Short mmCIF file of C-alpha atoms in Angstrom, two decimals:
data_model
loop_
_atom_site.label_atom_id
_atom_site.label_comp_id
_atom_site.label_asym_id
_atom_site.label_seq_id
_atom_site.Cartn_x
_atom_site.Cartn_y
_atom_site.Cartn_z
CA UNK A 12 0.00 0.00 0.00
CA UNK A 13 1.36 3.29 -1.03
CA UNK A 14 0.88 6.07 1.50
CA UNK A 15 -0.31 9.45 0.23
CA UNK A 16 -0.17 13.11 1.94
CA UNK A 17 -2.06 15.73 0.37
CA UNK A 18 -0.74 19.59 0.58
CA UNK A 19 -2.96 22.44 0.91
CA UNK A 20 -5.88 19.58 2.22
CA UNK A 21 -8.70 21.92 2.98
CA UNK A 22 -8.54 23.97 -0.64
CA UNK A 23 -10.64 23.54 -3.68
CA UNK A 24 -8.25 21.04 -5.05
CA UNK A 25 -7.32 19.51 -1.87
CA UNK A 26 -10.84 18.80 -1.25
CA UNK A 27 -10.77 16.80 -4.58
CA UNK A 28 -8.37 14.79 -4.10
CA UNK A 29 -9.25 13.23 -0.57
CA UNK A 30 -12.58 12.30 -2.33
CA UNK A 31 -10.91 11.01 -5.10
CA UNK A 32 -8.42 8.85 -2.83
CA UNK A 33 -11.44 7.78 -1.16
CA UNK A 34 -13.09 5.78 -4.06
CA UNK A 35 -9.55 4.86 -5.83
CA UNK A 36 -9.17 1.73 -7.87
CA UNK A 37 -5.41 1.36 -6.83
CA UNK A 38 -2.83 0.75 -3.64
CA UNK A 39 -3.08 4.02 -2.69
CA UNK A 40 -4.07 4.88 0.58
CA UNK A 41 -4.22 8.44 2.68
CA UNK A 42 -2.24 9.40 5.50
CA UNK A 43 -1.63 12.96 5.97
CA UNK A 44 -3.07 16.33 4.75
CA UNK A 45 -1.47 20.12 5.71
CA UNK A 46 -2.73 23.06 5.70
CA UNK A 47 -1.60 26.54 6.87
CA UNK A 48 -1.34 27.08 10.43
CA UNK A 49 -3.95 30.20 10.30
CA UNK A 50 -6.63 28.09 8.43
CA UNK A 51 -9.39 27.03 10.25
CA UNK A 52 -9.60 23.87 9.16
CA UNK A 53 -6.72 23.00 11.07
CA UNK A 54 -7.14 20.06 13.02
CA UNK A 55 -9.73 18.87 11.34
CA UNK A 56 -10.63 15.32 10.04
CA UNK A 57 -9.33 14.60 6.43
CA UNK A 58 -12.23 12.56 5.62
CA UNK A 59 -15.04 15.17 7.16
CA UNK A 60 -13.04 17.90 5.18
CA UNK A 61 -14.39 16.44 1.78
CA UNK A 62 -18.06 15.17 3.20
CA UNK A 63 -16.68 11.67 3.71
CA UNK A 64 -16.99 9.52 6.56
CA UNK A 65 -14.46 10.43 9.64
CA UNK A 66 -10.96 9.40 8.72
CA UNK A 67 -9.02 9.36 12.12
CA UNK A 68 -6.31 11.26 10.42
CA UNK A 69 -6.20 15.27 10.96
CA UNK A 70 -4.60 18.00 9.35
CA UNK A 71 -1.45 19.53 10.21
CA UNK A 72 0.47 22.94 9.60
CA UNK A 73 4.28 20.68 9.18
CA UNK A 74 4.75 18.55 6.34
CA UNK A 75 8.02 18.00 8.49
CA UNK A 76 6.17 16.36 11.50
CA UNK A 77 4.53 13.81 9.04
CA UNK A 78 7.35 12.78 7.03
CA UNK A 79 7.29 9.08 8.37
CA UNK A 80 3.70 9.01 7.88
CA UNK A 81 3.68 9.10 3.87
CA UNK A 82 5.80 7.86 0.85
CA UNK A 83 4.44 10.10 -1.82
CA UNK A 84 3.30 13.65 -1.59
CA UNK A 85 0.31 15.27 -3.72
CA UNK A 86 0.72 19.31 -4.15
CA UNK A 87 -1.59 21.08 -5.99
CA UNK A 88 -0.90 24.68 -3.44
CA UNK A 89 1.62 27.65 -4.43
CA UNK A 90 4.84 27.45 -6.17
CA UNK A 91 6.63 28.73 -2.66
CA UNK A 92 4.85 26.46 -0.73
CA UNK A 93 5.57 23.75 -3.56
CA UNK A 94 9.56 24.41 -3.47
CA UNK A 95 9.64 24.62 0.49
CA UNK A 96 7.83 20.96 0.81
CA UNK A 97 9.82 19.63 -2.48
CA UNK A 98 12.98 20.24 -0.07
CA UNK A 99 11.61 18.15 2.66
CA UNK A 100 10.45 15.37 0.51
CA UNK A 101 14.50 15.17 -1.37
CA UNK A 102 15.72 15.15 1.70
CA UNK A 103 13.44 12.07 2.67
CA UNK A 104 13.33 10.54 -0.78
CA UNK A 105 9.50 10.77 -1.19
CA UNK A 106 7.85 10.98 -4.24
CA UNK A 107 5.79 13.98 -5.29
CA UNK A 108 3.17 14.40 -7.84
CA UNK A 109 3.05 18.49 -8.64
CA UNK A 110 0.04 20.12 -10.20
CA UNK A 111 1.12 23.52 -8.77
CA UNK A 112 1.02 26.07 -11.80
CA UNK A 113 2.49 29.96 -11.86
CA UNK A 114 6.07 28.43 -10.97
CA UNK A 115 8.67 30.42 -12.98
CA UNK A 116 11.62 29.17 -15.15
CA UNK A 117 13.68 29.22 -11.93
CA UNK A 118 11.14 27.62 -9.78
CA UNK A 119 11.12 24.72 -12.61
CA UNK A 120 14.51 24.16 -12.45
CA UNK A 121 14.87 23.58 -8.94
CA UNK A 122 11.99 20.85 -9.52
CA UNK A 123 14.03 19.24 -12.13
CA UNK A 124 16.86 19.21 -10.53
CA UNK A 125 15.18 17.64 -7.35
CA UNK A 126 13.93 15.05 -9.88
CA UNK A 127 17.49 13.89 -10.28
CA UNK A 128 17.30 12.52 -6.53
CA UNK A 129 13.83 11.74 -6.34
CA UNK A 130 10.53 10.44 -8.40
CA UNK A 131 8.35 13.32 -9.59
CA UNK A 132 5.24 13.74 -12.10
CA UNK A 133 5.02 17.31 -12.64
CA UNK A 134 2.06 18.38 -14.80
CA UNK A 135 0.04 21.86 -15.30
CA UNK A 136 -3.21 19.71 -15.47
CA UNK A 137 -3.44 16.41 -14.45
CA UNK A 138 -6.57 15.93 -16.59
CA UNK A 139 -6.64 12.79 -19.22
CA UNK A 140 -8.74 14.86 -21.49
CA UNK A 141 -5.94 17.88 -21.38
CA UNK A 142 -3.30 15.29 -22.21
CA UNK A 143 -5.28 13.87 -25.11
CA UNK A 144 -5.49 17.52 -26.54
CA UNK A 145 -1.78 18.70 -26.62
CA UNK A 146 -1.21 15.32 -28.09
CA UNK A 147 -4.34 16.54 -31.32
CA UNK A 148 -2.44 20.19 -30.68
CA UNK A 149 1.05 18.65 -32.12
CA UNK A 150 -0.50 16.97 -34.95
CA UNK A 151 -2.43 20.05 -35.88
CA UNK A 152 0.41 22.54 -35.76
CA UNK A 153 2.58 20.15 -37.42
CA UNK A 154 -0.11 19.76 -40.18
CA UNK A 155 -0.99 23.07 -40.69
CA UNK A 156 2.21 24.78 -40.29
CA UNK A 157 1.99 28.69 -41.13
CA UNK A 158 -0.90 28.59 -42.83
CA UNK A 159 -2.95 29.49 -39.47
CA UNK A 160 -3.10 32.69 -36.89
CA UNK A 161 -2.96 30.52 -33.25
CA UNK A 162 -4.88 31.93 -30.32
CA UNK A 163 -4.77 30.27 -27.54
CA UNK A 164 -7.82 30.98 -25.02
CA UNK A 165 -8.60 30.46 -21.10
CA UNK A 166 -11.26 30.94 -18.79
CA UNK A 167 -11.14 30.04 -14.95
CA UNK A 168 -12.98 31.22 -11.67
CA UNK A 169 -12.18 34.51 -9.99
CA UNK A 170 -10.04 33.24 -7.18
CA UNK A 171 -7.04 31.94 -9.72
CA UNK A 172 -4.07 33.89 -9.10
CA UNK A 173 -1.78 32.82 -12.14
CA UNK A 174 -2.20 34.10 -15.42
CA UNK A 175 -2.29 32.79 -18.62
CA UNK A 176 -2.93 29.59 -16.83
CA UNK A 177 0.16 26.80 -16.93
CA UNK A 178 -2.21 24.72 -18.98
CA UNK A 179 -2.91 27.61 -21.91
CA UNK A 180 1.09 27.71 -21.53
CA UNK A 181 1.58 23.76 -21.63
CA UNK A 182 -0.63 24.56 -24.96
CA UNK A 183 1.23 27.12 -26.32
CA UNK A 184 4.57 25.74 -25.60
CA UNK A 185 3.73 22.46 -27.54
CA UNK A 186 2.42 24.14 -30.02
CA UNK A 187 5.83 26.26 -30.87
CA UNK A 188 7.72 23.36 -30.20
CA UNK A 189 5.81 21.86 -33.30
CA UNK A 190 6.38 24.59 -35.46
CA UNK A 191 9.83 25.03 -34.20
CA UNK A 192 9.55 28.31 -32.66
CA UNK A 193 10.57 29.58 -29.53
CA UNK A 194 7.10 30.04 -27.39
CA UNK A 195 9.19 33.34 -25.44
CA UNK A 196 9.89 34.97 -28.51
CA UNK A 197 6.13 34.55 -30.44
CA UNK A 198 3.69 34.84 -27.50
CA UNK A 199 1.59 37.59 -27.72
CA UNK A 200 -0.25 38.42 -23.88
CA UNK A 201 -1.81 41.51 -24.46
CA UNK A 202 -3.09 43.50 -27.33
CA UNK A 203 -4.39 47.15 -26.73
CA UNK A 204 -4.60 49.90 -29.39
CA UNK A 205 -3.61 50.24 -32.88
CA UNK A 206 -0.42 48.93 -34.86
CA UNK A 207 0.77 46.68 -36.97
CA UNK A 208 -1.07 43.94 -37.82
CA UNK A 209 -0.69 40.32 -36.88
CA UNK A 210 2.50 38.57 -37.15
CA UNK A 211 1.09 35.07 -38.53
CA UNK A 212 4.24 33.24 -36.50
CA UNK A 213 2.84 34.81 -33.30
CA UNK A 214 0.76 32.72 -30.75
CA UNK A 215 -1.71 34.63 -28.82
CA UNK A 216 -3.25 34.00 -25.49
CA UNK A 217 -6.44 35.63 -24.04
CA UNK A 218 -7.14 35.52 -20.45
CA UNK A 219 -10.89 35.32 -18.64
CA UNK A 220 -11.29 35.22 -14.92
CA UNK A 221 -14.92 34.98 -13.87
CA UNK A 222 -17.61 33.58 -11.45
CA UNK A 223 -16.99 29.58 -10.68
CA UNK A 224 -15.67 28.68 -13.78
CA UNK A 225 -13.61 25.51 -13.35
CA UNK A 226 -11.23 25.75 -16.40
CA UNK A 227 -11.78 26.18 -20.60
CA UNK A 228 -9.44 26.27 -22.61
CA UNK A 229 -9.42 26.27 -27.02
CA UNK A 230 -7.05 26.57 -29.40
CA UNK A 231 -7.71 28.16 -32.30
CA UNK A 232 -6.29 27.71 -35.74
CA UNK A 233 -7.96 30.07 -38.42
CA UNK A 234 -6.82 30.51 -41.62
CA UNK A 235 -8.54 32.30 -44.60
CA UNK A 236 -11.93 30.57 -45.20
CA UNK A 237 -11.79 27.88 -42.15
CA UNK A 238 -11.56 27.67 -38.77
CA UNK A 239 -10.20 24.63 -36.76
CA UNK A 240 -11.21 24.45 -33.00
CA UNK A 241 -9.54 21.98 -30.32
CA UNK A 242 -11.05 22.85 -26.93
CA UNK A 243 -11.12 20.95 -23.61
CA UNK A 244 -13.79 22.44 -21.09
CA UNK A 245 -13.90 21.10 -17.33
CA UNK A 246 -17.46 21.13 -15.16
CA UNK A 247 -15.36 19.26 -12.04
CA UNK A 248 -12.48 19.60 -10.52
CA UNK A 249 -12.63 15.75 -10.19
CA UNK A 250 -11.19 15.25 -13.74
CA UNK A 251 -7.68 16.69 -12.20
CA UNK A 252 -8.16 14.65 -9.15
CA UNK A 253 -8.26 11.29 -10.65
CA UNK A 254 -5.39 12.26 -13.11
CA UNK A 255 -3.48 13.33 -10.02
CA UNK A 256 -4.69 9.81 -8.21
CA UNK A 257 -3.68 8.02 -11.21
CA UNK A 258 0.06 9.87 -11.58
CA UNK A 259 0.35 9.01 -7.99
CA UNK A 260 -0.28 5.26 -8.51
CA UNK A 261 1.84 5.17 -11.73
CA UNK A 262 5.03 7.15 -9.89
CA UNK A 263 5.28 3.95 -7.29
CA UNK A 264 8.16 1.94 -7.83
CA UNK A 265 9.99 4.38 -10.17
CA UNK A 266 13.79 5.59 -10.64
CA UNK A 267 14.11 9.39 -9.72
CA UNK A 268 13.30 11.57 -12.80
CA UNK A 269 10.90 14.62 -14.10
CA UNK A 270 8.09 12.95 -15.67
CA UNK A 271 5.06 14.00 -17.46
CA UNK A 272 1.25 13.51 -17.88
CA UNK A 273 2.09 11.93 -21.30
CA UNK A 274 4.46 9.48 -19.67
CA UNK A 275 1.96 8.50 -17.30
CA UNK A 276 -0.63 8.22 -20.08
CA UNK A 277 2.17 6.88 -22.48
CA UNK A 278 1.09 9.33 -25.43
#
């Protein structure tokens, strides 16, 4: 049985995923949950946290005091709450599955470089659906080359902090990749005014933050005549949960190394 913690246990996400742990098909099995030490929930019952049945187990504010209590680590919280638990668990050789998005270039190379000493799945959305569309993404840039104007566009609920989200990014950065560009160089964030007009190698990104909305993203391609739409749209949270549940299970057992979504999908 494969022991799981859960960081940032009493969020939106953190919710998720002890309800998802709850009804898993695999070894898995949680332990632990943390939480901030100013947040009310602390103390509470994992289990009661998500409407579930009492657990026995209760949150804590240290990650540290519940080392020996968990071999893999689920952190879907803030990238310096990510980097400040990703010490702990090198230093204890735990696994970690990341979902934490807004971490800079800097941020991302201290994860990789973790991932030399320990297991990690490190993913801006753990969703199978997501996966399956930067996988259509590739072929379609490939295909259609410089023929198309790319926009990339993303909608979440009010309270997200990051934008464009990592998963519009994730998008965008496969995307260039296909087309052999260099996503820093052609992304286009912001467009106010008037000037030239659009560079057709540029990939543009429109932001919406709004009400409860769990997380849209498309992709469009539009060329002259036609318009080609890939778009993923997300009603639960749950979809990232079981992803997250699923990278968790798959991670067991494995060599230290940065892995993806697609590896634990193998697309």
């Amino acid at each position: 049985m494969i022991r799981v913690a859960i960081s940032g246990a009493a969020g939106r996400m953190g919710r998720t995923l002890i309800e998802a742990l709850g009804h898993n098909d695999y070894e898995l099995e949680l332990t632990a949950g943390t939480v901030l030490a100013d947040d009310p929930a602390l103390g509470a019952d994992l289990g009661m946290l998500a409407g579930q049945p009492a657990s026995g187990i209760v949150t804590t504010s240290s990650l540290a005091a519940v080392l020996d209590q968990f071999d893999l680590l689920i952190d879907f919280s803030a990238p310096d709450a990510t980097l400040a638990n990703l010490d702990l668990c090198r230093n204890a050789k735990k696994c970690m599955v990341i979902g934490t998005t807004g971490l800079d270039e800097a941020q991302q190379k201290i994860i990789a470089q973790a991932s030399k000493e320990i297991p990690i799945v490190f993913a801006p959305n753990m969703s199978v659906g997501v996966n399956l569309c930067l996988k259509l993404l590739h072929s379609a840039a490939t295909i259609l080359g410089d023929t198309v104007d790319i926009e990339i566009v993303e909608a979440h609920h009010r309270f997200k902090k990051d934008a464009p989200s990592g998963t519009a990014l994730k998008m965008g950065e496969v995307i260039a990749e296909a087309l052999g560009r260099d996503l820093k160089q052609v992304a286009v964030f912001a467009r106010e005014g008037t000037g030239r007009e659009r560079d057709v190698k540029t990939i543009g990104f429109s932001t919406i933050r709004a009400g409860d909305i769990v997380g849209d993203h498309t992709v469009i391609f539009a060329a002259p005549g036609e318009r080609i739409e890939i778009s993923h749209k997300a009603s639960s949270r749950m979809n990232f949960a079981r992803g997250a549940v699923r990278a968790a299970a798959w991670l067991s057992g494995r060599k230290p190394g940065l892995y993806s979504m697609m590896d634990v999908l193998g697309l």
